[in-house]
Short mmCIF file of C-alpha atoms and ligand atoms in Angstrom, two decimals:
data_model
loop_
_atom_site.label_atom_id
_atom_site.label_comp_id
_atom_site.label_asym_id
_atom_site.label_seq_id
_atom_site.Cartn_x
_atom_site.Cartn_y
_atom_site.Cartn_z
CA UNK A 1 214.24 223.83 101.81
CA UNK A 2 214.41 220.27 100.77
CA UNK A 3 217.60 218.71 99.54
CA UNK A 4 217.93 217.64 95.97
CA UNK A 5 215.23 215.68 94.34
CA UNK A 6 214.60 213.89 91.14
CA UNK A 7 213.10 215.26 88.01
CA UNK A 8 210.09 213.10 88.55
CA UNK A 9 209.44 214.45 91.95
CA UNK A 10 209.99 217.92 90.68
CA UNK A 11 207.39 217.37 88.05
CA UNK A 12 205.14 215.78 90.53
CA UNK A 13 205.45 218.74 92.73
CA UNK A 14 204.95 221.21 90.00
CA UNK A 15 201.93 219.48 88.64
CA UNK A 16 200.54 218.83 92.01
CA UNK A 17 200.33 222.49 92.62
CA UNK A 18 196.92 222.93 91.25
CA UNK A 19 194.07 220.94 90.08
CA UNK A 20 192.35 224.07 89.07
CA UNK A 21 193.48 227.50 89.93
CA UNK A 22 190.57 229.06 91.70
CA UNK A 23 190.67 226.61 94.50
CA UNK A 24 192.87 226.63 97.47
CA UNK A 25 193.06 223.66 99.70
CA UNK A 26 194.51 223.12 103.06
CA UNK A 27 196.48 226.02 104.37
CA UNK A 28 198.64 227.44 101.65
CA UNK A 29 202.24 228.08 102.35
CA UNK A 30 204.44 230.43 100.51
CA UNK A 31 207.57 229.22 98.90
CA UNK A 32 210.32 230.96 97.06
CA UNK A 33 211.36 229.69 93.66
CA UNK A 34 213.02 226.60 94.98
CA UNK A 35 210.55 223.80 95.13
CA UNK A 36 210.22 221.02 97.56
CA UNK A 37 209.42 217.51 96.78
CA UNK A 38 206.79 215.80 98.77
CA UNK A 39 204.90 212.61 99.05
CA UNK A 40 201.33 211.90 99.76
CA UNK A 41 200.41 215.41 100.71
CA UNK A 42 200.48 216.14 97.01
CA UNK A 43 197.92 213.50 96.49
CA UNK A 44 195.81 214.83 99.32
CA UNK A 45 195.79 217.98 97.39
CA UNK A 46 194.50 216.33 94.26
CA UNK A 47 191.91 214.46 96.22
CA UNK A 48 190.40 217.40 97.95
CA UNK A 49 190.61 219.50 94.85
CA UNK A 50 188.73 216.78 93.03
CA UNK A 51 186.01 216.89 95.63
CA UNK A 52 185.71 220.61 95.36
CA UNK A 53 185.36 220.35 91.63
CA UNK A 54 181.98 218.86 92.29
CA UNK A 55 180.95 222.09 93.92
CA UNK A 56 182.10 224.04 90.94
CA UNK A 57 179.88 221.95 88.71
CA UNK A 58 176.76 221.97 90.81
CA UNK A 59 175.56 225.30 89.66
CA UNK A 60 172.29 225.84 87.87
CA UNK A 61 170.95 228.96 86.40
CA UNK A 62 168.92 231.10 84.13
CA UNK A 63 168.87 232.21 80.59
CA UNK A 64 171.16 233.33 77.90
CA UNK A 65 170.72 235.50 74.89
CA UNK A 66 173.39 235.14 72.27
CA UNK A 67 174.80 238.29 70.84
CA UNK A 68 177.27 239.68 68.53
CA UNK A 69 178.47 239.59 64.96
CA UNK A 70 180.94 241.63 62.93
CA UNK A 71 183.96 243.10 64.46
CA UNK A 72 187.48 242.02 65.04
CA UNK A 73 189.42 239.45 66.95
CA UNK A 74 192.44 239.76 69.19
CA UNK A 75 195.19 237.28 69.92
CA UNK A 76 196.20 237.82 73.50
CA UNK A 77 199.38 236.38 74.95
CA UNK A 78 198.84 234.47 78.17
CA UNK A 79 200.87 233.29 81.16
CA UNK A 80 201.39 229.67 82.08
CA UNK A 81 201.38 229.56 85.87
CA UNK A 82 202.95 226.84 87.98
CA UNK A 83 203.90 224.44 85.22
CA UNK A 84 200.68 224.16 83.26
CA UNK A 85 198.41 224.56 86.27
CA UNK A 86 196.59 227.66 85.10
CA UNK A 87 196.65 230.18 82.31
CA UNK A 88 196.30 233.93 82.88
CA UNK A 89 195.42 236.86 80.68
CA UNK A 90 195.58 240.61 81.26
CA UNK A 91 192.47 242.68 81.82
CA UNK A 92 192.10 246.41 82.46
CA UNK A 93 189.47 247.79 84.79
CA UNK A 94 188.35 251.32 85.53
CA UNK A 95 189.19 254.87 84.51
CA UNK A 96 192.10 255.35 84.28
CA UNK A 97 192.66 251.66 83.52
CA UNK A 98 194.20 249.41 86.15
CA UNK A 99 195.68 246.21 84.73
CA UNK A 100 195.48 242.76 86.30
CA UNK A 101 196.23 239.19 85.40
CA UNK A 102 193.24 236.91 85.72
CA UNK A 103 192.80 233.18 85.27
CA UNK A 104 191.08 232.48 81.95
CA UNK A 105 188.42 229.97 82.92
CA UNK A 106 186.01 228.42 80.45
CA UNK A 107 184.49 226.55 83.40
CA UNK A 108 182.90 229.53 85.18
CA UNK A 109 181.13 232.75 84.24
CA UNK A 110 181.95 235.53 86.69
CA UNK A 111 184.64 238.17 86.55
CA UNK A 112 186.19 239.10 89.83
CA UNK A 113 189.31 240.82 91.06
CA UNK A 114 190.62 241.30 94.55
CA UNK A 115 190.31 244.89 95.67
CA UNK A 116 192.24 247.13 98.04
CA UNK A 117 189.97 246.40 100.97
CA UNK A 118 190.86 242.73 100.77
CA UNK A 119 192.33 241.83 104.12
CA UNK A 120 192.70 238.15 103.42
CA UNK A 121 194.68 238.74 100.25
CA UNK A 122 198.33 237.97 100.00
CA UNK A 123 200.53 241.05 100.31
CA UNK A 124 201.95 240.39 96.85
CA UNK A 125 198.60 240.17 95.08
CA UNK A 126 198.02 243.19 92.82
CA UNK A 127 194.77 244.79 94.02
CA UNK A 128 192.11 246.78 92.24
CA UNK A 129 191.50 250.22 93.77
CA UNK A 130 187.81 251.06 93.20
CA UNK A 131 188.29 254.50 94.71
CA UNK A 132 190.74 255.36 91.95
CA UNK A 133 188.26 254.62 89.21
CA UNK A 134 186.04 257.51 88.18
CA UNK A 135 183.78 255.22 86.19
CA UNK A 136 182.86 252.61 88.79
CA UNK A 137 179.28 252.24 89.93
CA UNK A 138 177.82 249.95 92.48
CA UNK A 139 174.36 249.29 93.79
CA UNK A 140 175.90 247.87 96.91
CA UNK A 141 174.92 244.37 95.99
CA UNK A 142 177.07 241.74 97.55
CA UNK A 143 177.61 238.17 96.63
CA UNK A 144 179.74 235.17 97.27
CA UNK A 145 181.15 232.87 94.65
CA UNK A 146 182.09 229.38 95.69
CA UNK A 147 184.83 227.53 93.95
CA UNK A 148 184.83 224.59 96.29
CA UNK A 149 186.96 225.39 99.31
CA UNK A 150 187.88 228.62 97.66
CA UNK A 151 185.24 231.23 98.29
CA UNK A 152 185.31 234.85 97.30
CA UNK A 153 182.97 237.53 98.57
CA UNK A 154 182.64 241.13 97.66
CA UNK A 155 180.66 243.91 96.14
CA UNK A 156 179.01 243.73 92.78
CA UNK A 157 180.06 246.71 90.71
CA UNK A 158 180.04 247.90 87.15
CA UNK A 159 183.00 249.47 85.46
CA UNK A 160 184.83 249.71 82.16
CA UNK A 161 186.59 246.43 81.47
CA UNK A 162 188.99 245.90 78.58
CA UNK A 163 190.96 243.04 77.20
CA UNK A 164 192.97 243.07 74.01
CA UNK A 165 191.49 246.41 72.87
CA UNK A 166 187.95 245.26 73.44
CA UNK A 167 185.96 247.14 76.05
CA UNK A 168 182.67 246.83 77.82
CA UNK A 169 181.64 250.16 79.34
CA UNK A 170 179.54 248.74 82.13
CA UNK A 171 180.75 245.25 82.84
CA UNK A 172 179.53 243.66 86.02
CA UNK A 173 182.31 242.36 88.18
CA UNK A 174 182.83 241.38 91.74
CA UNK A 175 185.28 243.55 93.68
CA UNK A 176 186.46 240.92 96.12
CA UNK A 177 187.05 241.91 99.71
CA UNK A 178 187.39 238.49 101.21
CA UNK A 179 188.74 235.31 99.81
CA UNK A 180 189.99 231.99 100.96
CA UNK A 181 193.57 232.28 101.97
CA UNK A 182 195.89 231.35 99.14
CA UNK A 183 193.23 231.43 96.49
CA UNK A 184 195.34 233.65 94.29
CA UNK A 185 198.86 232.84 93.31
CA UNK A 186 201.72 234.80 91.84
CA UNK A 187 200.62 237.66 89.65
CA UNK A 188 196.97 236.55 89.54
CA UNK A 189 194.37 238.98 90.90
CA UNK A 190 191.18 237.19 89.94
CA UNK A 191 189.30 235.08 87.47
CA UNK A 192 187.70 235.84 84.13
CA UNK A 193 184.86 233.38 83.62
CA UNK A 194 184.37 232.47 79.97
CA UNK A 195 181.30 230.25 80.16
CA UNK A 196 177.65 231.31 79.93
CA UNK A 197 175.60 233.76 81.95
CA UNK A 198 173.27 231.04 83.24
CA UNK A 199 175.88 229.99 85.78
CA UNK A 200 177.12 233.44 86.77
CA UNK A 201 176.81 234.08 90.50
CA UNK A 202 176.69 237.79 89.76
CA UNK A 203 173.72 237.09 87.46
CA UNK A 204 175.35 239.13 84.76
CA UNK A 205 176.50 238.75 81.21
CA UNK A 206 180.08 237.49 81.03
CA UNK A 207 182.59 239.86 79.45
CA UNK A 208 183.06 237.79 76.30
CA UNK A 209 179.33 237.80 75.64
CA UNK A 210 178.93 241.46 76.53
CA UNK A 211 181.42 242.31 73.78
CA UNK A 212 178.70 241.40 71.33
CA UNK A 213 179.23 242.91 67.94
CA UNK A 214 182.74 244.10 68.73
CA UNK A 215 183.82 240.57 67.97
CA UNK A 216 184.00 239.26 64.44
CA UNK A 217 182.64 235.99 65.76
CA UNK A 218 181.12 234.95 69.05
CA UNK A 219 184.06 232.68 69.46
CA UNK A 220 187.19 232.18 71.54
CA UNK A 221 190.18 229.93 71.08
CA UNK A 222 193.15 228.71 73.10
CA UNK A 223 196.60 227.47 72.41
CA UNK A 224 198.02 226.49 75.80
CA UNK A 225 201.74 225.92 76.28
CA UNK A 226 203.33 222.93 78.01
CA UNK A 227 206.15 223.39 80.49
CA UNK A 228 205.66 220.08 82.22
CA UNK A 229 208.62 218.59 80.39
CA UNK A 230 210.87 221.52 81.26
CA UNK A 231 212.58 221.04 84.59
CA UNK A 232 213.82 224.63 84.45
CA UNK A 233 210.33 226.06 84.12
CA UNK A 234 209.73 229.13 86.25
CA UNK A 235 206.57 229.75 88.21
CA UNK A 236 205.27 231.91 85.42
CA UNK A 237 206.11 231.28 81.78
CA UNK A 238 204.57 232.23 78.44
CA UNK A 239 201.17 230.58 78.33
CA UNK A 240 200.24 230.58 74.69
CA UNK A 241 197.58 232.57 72.91
CA UNK A 242 193.98 233.34 73.81
CA UNK A 243 192.10 234.57 70.75
CA UNK A 244 188.98 236.54 71.49
CA UNK A 245 186.48 236.89 68.68
CA UNK A 246 187.84 234.26 66.31
CA UNK A 247 190.67 231.84 65.76
CA UNK A 248 194.30 232.39 64.83
CA UNK A 249 195.14 230.28 61.81
CA UNK A 250 198.86 230.33 62.49
CA UNK A 251 198.28 228.24 65.61
CA UNK A 252 196.55 225.21 64.15
CA UNK A 253 196.75 223.06 61.09
CA UNK A 254 194.05 221.24 59.20
CA UNK A 255 190.39 221.52 59.98
CA UNK A 256 188.76 222.40 63.24
CA UNK A 257 186.43 219.63 64.27
CA UNK A 258 183.39 221.41 65.69
CA UNK A 259 180.96 219.39 67.75
CA UNK A 260 177.64 220.72 68.90
CA UNK A 261 176.85 221.27 72.53
CA UNK A 262 173.69 219.72 73.93
CA UNK A 263 170.56 221.71 73.23
CA UNK A 264 169.00 223.83 75.96
CA UNK A 265 170.19 226.79 77.95
CA UNK A 266 173.97 226.85 77.77
CA UNK A 267 175.81 226.68 81.07
CA UNK A 268 179.29 225.25 80.75
CA UNK A 269 181.02 224.47 77.46
CA UNK A 270 179.78 220.90 77.17
CA UNK A 271 180.46 218.03 74.82
CA UNK A 272 179.62 214.36 75.10
CA UNK A 273 182.47 211.96 75.71
CA UNK A 274 182.03 209.34 73.03
CA UNK A 275 185.11 207.13 73.02
CA UNK A 276 188.37 206.65 74.86
CA UNK A 277 191.37 204.56 73.94
CA UNK A 278 194.15 203.53 76.28
CA UNK A 279 197.38 202.01 74.95
CA UNK A 280 195.71 201.78 71.56
CA UNK A 281 192.75 199.75 72.79
CA UNK A 282 189.29 201.13 73.10
CA UNK A 283 187.86 201.23 76.58
CA UNK A 284 184.23 200.65 77.44
CA UNK A 285 182.74 203.88 78.77
CA UNK A 286 179.33 205.27 79.53
CA UNK A 287 178.05 207.23 76.57
CA UNK A 288 175.04 209.35 75.74
CA UNK A 289 173.44 211.87 78.07
CA UNK A 290 175.30 210.57 81.07
CA UNK A 291 178.63 211.38 79.45
CA UNK A 292 178.59 215.16 79.40
CA UNK A 293 182.06 216.67 79.59
CA UNK A 294 182.83 220.27 80.55
CA UNK A 295 185.71 221.61 78.49
CA UNK A 296 187.46 223.68 81.12
CA UNK A 297 190.65 225.71 80.72
CA UNK A 298 190.42 226.52 84.44
CA UNK A 299 190.94 222.91 85.52
CA UNK A 300 194.38 221.36 85.44
CA UNK A 301 193.62 217.64 85.13
CA UNK A 302 190.86 215.39 83.79
CA UNK A 303 188.13 214.10 86.10
CA UNK A 304 185.57 211.50 85.12
CA UNK A 305 182.95 209.11 86.46
CA UNK A 306 183.99 206.14 88.57
CA UNK A 307 183.33 203.26 86.21
CA UNK A 308 184.99 204.92 83.26
CA UNK A 309 188.04 206.05 85.17
CA UNK A 310 188.39 202.54 86.59
CA UNK A 311 188.17 201.14 83.07
CA UNK A 312 190.85 203.52 81.82
CA UNK A 313 193.32 202.53 84.49
CA UNK A 314 192.43 198.85 84.21
CA UNK A 315 193.79 199.07 80.68
CA UNK A 316 197.23 200.14 81.94
CA UNK A 317 199.33 197.17 83.09
CA UNK A 318 200.62 197.62 86.63
CA UNK A 319 198.21 200.41 87.51
CA UNK A 320 196.78 200.58 91.00
CA UNK A 321 194.43 202.69 93.02
CA UNK A 322 196.54 204.96 95.19
CA UNK A 323 196.33 203.72 98.75
CA UNK A 324 194.22 205.93 100.98
CA UNK A 325 193.66 208.34 98.15
CA UNK A 326 190.35 207.45 96.75
CA UNK A 327 189.88 208.33 93.12
CA UNK A 328 193.53 208.49 92.10
CA UNK A 329 195.57 205.89 90.26
CA UNK A 330 199.22 205.18 89.85
CA UNK A 331 201.09 203.24 87.18
CA UNK A 332 204.67 202.10 86.68
CA UNK A 333 206.77 205.18 85.95
CA UNK A 334 208.47 203.23 83.16
CA UNK A 335 205.15 202.95 81.32
CA UNK A 336 204.11 205.52 78.75
CA UNK A 337 200.39 205.96 79.11
CA UNK A 338 198.74 206.77 75.77
CA UNK A 339 195.18 207.98 75.97
CA UNK A 340 192.92 209.42 73.29
CA UNK A 341 189.58 211.12 73.82
CA UNK A 342 186.78 211.54 71.28
CA UNK A 343 183.68 213.63 71.55
CA UNK A 344 181.86 212.26 68.55
CA UNK A 345 184.56 212.37 65.93
CA UNK A 346 188.31 212.23 65.86
CA UNK A 347 190.33 210.60 68.58
CA UNK A 348 192.58 213.27 70.08
CA UNK A 349 195.76 212.00 71.72
CA UNK A 350 197.05 213.24 75.06
CA UNK A 351 200.82 213.30 75.26
CA UNK A 352 202.30 210.68 77.57
CA UNK A 353 204.08 213.55 79.33
CA UNK A 354 200.78 215.08 80.34
CA UNK A 355 199.43 211.77 81.62
CA UNK A 356 202.28 211.35 84.10
CA UNK A 357 202.22 213.59 87.19
CA UNK A 358 205.38 212.13 88.65
CA UNK A 359 206.20 209.73 91.45
CA UNK A 360 203.51 209.17 94.03
CA UNK A 361 206.20 209.50 96.66
CA UNK A 362 209.88 210.03 96.46
CA UNK A 363 211.73 206.98 95.26
CA UNK A 364 208.57 205.18 94.28
CA UNK A 365 208.48 203.37 90.97
CA UNK A 366 204.79 204.26 90.67
CA UNK A 367 203.69 207.52 89.12
CA UNK A 368 200.45 209.43 89.56
CA UNK A 369 198.03 209.48 86.62
CA UNK A 370 196.36 212.64 85.37
CA UNK A 371 192.86 211.17 85.06
CA UNK A 372 191.02 210.84 88.34
CA UNK A 373 187.62 209.78 89.59
CA UNK A 374 185.61 212.96 89.81
CA UNK A 375 182.58 211.38 91.39
CA UNK A 376 184.58 209.71 94.14
CA UNK A 377 181.65 207.46 94.76
CA UNK A 378 179.43 210.41 95.50
CA UNK A 379 176.89 212.74 94.29
CA UNK A 380 176.92 214.22 90.84
CA UNK A 381 173.50 213.32 89.53
CA UNK A 382 173.76 212.13 85.97
CA UNK A 383 171.40 213.16 83.23
CA UNK A 384 170.53 216.44 84.90
CA UNK A 385 172.73 218.52 82.65
CA UNK A 386 175.62 218.27 85.05
CA UNK A 387 178.87 217.20 83.48
CA UNK A 388 180.23 213.86 84.60
CA UNK A 389 183.59 214.68 83.06
CA UNK A 390 185.72 217.77 83.48
CA UNK A 391 188.30 217.94 80.74
CA UNK A 392 191.04 220.33 81.73
CA UNK A 393 194.47 221.40 80.61
CA UNK A 394 195.92 217.87 80.65
CA UNK A 395 193.90 217.42 77.46
CA UNK A 396 193.61 220.98 76.21
CA UNK A 397 197.38 221.48 75.93
CA UNK A 398 197.30 218.87 73.18
CA UNK A 399 194.88 220.64 70.85
CA UNK A 400 193.85 224.04 69.61
CA UNK A 401 190.47 224.46 71.28
CA UNK A 402 187.70 226.73 70.03
CA UNK A 403 184.57 227.82 71.92
CA UNK A 404 181.80 229.03 69.66
CA UNK A 405 178.50 230.43 70.87
CA UNK A 406 175.40 229.80 68.82
CA UNK A 407 172.26 227.85 68.68
CA UNK A 408 173.50 225.38 69.60
CA UNK A 409 176.98 226.41 70.56
CA UNK A 410 179.89 224.18 69.75
CA UNK A 411 183.39 223.34 70.85
CA UNK A 412 186.04 222.61 68.26
CA UNK A 413 189.44 220.98 68.35
CA UNK A 414 192.22 221.15 65.83
CA UNK A 415 195.76 219.95 65.61
CA UNK A 416 198.27 222.50 66.88
CA UNK A 417 200.55 223.95 64.24
CA UNK A 418 204.29 223.67 64.53
CA UNK A 419 204.30 227.33 65.59
CA UNK A 420 202.27 226.18 68.57
CA UNK A 421 204.50 223.19 69.22
CA UNK A 422 201.99 220.82 67.69
CA UNK A 423 202.74 217.22 66.96
CA UNK A 424 199.87 215.00 68.00
CA UNK A 425 197.89 213.81 65.02
CA UNK A 426 194.31 212.83 65.61
CA UNK A 427 193.16 209.48 64.40
CA UNK A 428 189.74 208.24 63.46
CA UNK A 429 187.33 209.13 60.76
CA UNK A 430 186.95 212.84 61.26
CA UNK A 431 183.42 212.54 59.94
CA UNK A 432 182.15 215.55 61.80
CA UNK A 433 184.89 217.83 60.64
CA UNK A 434 184.14 221.32 59.52
CA UNK A 435 186.45 224.11 58.62
CA UNK A 436 186.76 227.60 59.82
CA UNK A 437 188.99 230.46 58.98
CA UNK A 438 188.20 233.78 60.47
CA UNK A 439 190.76 235.99 61.96
CA UNK A 440 188.52 238.82 60.95
CA UNK A 441 189.99 242.22 60.77
CA UNK A 442 192.83 243.65 62.69
CA UNK A 443 194.03 242.27 65.91
CA UNK A 444 195.63 243.38 69.04
CA UNK A 445 198.39 241.78 70.88
CA UNK A 446 199.26 242.27 74.45
CA UNK A 447 202.90 242.13 75.19
CA UNK A 448 203.64 241.00 78.65
CA UNK A 449 206.10 242.80 80.77
CA UNK A 450 208.95 240.59 81.83
CA UNK A 451 207.50 238.23 84.32
CA UNK A 452 208.70 238.61 87.82
CA UNK A 453 210.66 235.49 88.30
CA UNK A 454 211.37 236.60 91.79
CA UNK A 455 207.74 236.72 92.75
CA UNK A 456 206.97 234.72 95.77
CA UNK A 457 204.57 232.10 94.74
CA UNK A 458 201.93 230.99 97.11
CA UNK A 459 201.69 227.30 96.72
CA UNK A 460 198.18 226.00 96.87
CA UNK A 461 198.85 222.99 98.90
CA UNK A 462 200.31 222.23 102.21
CA UNK A 463 203.51 220.43 101.60
CA UNK A 464 205.14 219.66 104.82
C1 LIG B 1 173.53 220.72 94.03
O1 LIG B 1 172.40 220.74 93.18
C2 LIG B 1 171.29 220.15 93.76
C3 LIG B 1 170.19 220.11 92.74
O2 LIG B 1 170.14 221.30 92.00
C4 LIG B 1 170.89 220.92 95.02
O3 LIG B 1 169.78 220.32 95.63
C5 LIG B 1 172.04 220.92 95.98
O4 LIG B 1 171.76 221.68 97.10
C6 LIG B 1 173.28 221.46 95.30
N1 LIG B 1 174.41 221.33 96.19
C7 LIG B 1 175.25 222.31 96.38
C8 LIG B 1 176.40 222.00 97.26
O5 LIG B 1 175.11 223.40 95.87
C1 LIG B 2 198.38 234.75 65.87
O1 LIG B 2 199.26 234.32 66.86
C2 LIG B 2 200.61 234.61 66.56
C3 LIG B 2 201.44 233.93 67.60
O2 LIG B 2 201.22 234.47 68.86
C4 LIG B 2 200.77 236.11 66.54
O3 LIG B 2 202.11 236.43 66.24
C5 LIG B 2 199.86 236.70 65.49
O4 LIG B 2 199.91 238.10 65.55
C6 LIG B 2 198.44 236.26 65.70
N1 LIG B 2 197.64 236.64 64.56
C7 LIG B 2 196.58 237.38 64.67
C8 LIG B 2 195.88 237.68 63.39
O5 LIG B 2 196.19 237.81 65.72
C1 LIG B 3 183.01 207.95 62.73
O1 LIG B 3 183.09 208.02 64.14
C2 LIG B 3 181.86 208.18 64.75
C3 LIG B 3 182.09 208.37 66.22
O2 LIG B 3 183.14 207.60 66.66
C4 LIG B 3 180.99 206.96 64.45
O3 LIG B 3 179.72 207.11 65.05
C5 LIG B 3 180.82 206.85 62.95
O4 LIG B 3 180.09 205.67 62.66
C6 LIG B 3 182.16 206.79 62.26
N1 LIG B 3 181.97 206.86 60.85
C7 LIG B 3 182.65 206.08 60.02
C8 LIG B 3 182.37 206.27 58.58
O5 LIG B 3 183.44 205.23 60.41
C1 LIG B 4 194.75 247.97 69.61
O1 LIG B 4 195.55 248.89 70.28
C2 LIG B 4 196.77 249.14 69.62
C3 LIG B 4 197.60 250.02 70.52
O2 LIG B 4 196.83 250.95 71.16
C4 LIG B 4 196.49 249.74 68.26
O3 LIG B 4 197.68 249.98 67.59
C5 LIG B 4 195.63 248.79 67.47
O4 LIG B 4 195.28 249.38 66.24
C6 LIG B 4 194.39 248.44 68.22
N1 LIG B 4 193.68 247.39 67.52
C7 LIG B 4 192.37 247.44 67.37
C8 LIG B 4 191.78 246.26 66.70
O5 LIG B 4 191.68 248.34 67.77
#
């Protein structure tokens, strides 16, 4: 146990936990609730996680057939894990149903849960017991899903899967028997991919698409909570609301600005980064086809291409590349970094709290910034449909985000309502604004059992 530490270092630690939940780096260690502060190892974590993000976004795939009209929507309560690092929802699998918490990830398309034959799983991870499900089928297919350094391998199976009262009778999932040590944390047992089938390693239709006409709209929406400014935050806290099949009008105010995804076979939820301001000044960035951005609830921070990330930090007085940590930048902790992002319309502000990941090392007057160089001078080919930006929870906590399938699909952002802790007002012309309403029909709400504050949390990075 470390001695006392500052709030900044606490935040740094908490935020440093995860870049994106599916990926474990270095050897994980397991810590009780008390947290340790640490120095550059945190940054190592971010760096290697950033590299692995490239792997996550180097997937290509097949086709997609949109489905589904008429039905209902459900607002599902989620869990905020490790101070805004990932957001979990509950899913039931099998007959009788076995319930698990899974990371809700708009940046991938497979559903997997660790199963009882998983030897590399943590002893505290809740495991799916295929043998206890009378409805499971399997053709003995096996596959591996790579999330960077985090790899999972298992058996492809079909079983009843339900979330928020919605069920798919024969949903393909991966019953994971082997995974990278430390891949799962706390109460999480797997990942629910919420992007498109084209990038599914299991070559199957993702749950949300398989729901088809059960949903009133082929649409999902997130309000994600922020605990970054709460030094008493536990490892698992209320995470906000995931609405499946529509939007929840109590969680946003004003119009939802929907922006079309690029045409072609959908893969990730993609928009084009069109403008960025830093400290009120606009920053010169690459635009057009080379500026695709994946909108990804499963990624903690924001990664972007080298030149643009350099330009962002160049606009912050006193900023500096972090020594020996390529791709990351620090800035004076006394500076409030104000950034807005636009994807063709309004400029959406990111709170200064979210931009600051805490001191780069204990006692330092420099703090780590939440936007990093995703390309790290390397290999994401631009213009090939691969995103050059990955816009994660650092941004998404600041808006109500809506993911709408269609031809083309679109991603929408709206201002959070006061119910959802909203405050940030978008600026700009809002020319591409459209409105939506739809809560369609009745809804279901999952009430979480009291979270186990005593759970041992496997920390994704090596601290000491
Ligand atoms: C990334 O994609 C390219 C082009 O599709 C492919 O040649 C390469 O092998 C991929 N790399 C990885 C790590 O999958
Ligand atoms: C919308 O979200 C609020 C807050 O979680 C919840 O109380 C309400 O039931 C939801 N409404 C619908 C229609 O699901
Ligand atoms: C609104 O913003 C968009 C994107 O920033 C820009 O292309 C457009 O010209 C603006 N429209 C007006 C009326 O200012
Ligand atoms: C969801 O399940 C609850 C409890 O079983 C039920 O009361 C509610 O009517 C269901 N909602 C829908 C939309 O089926």
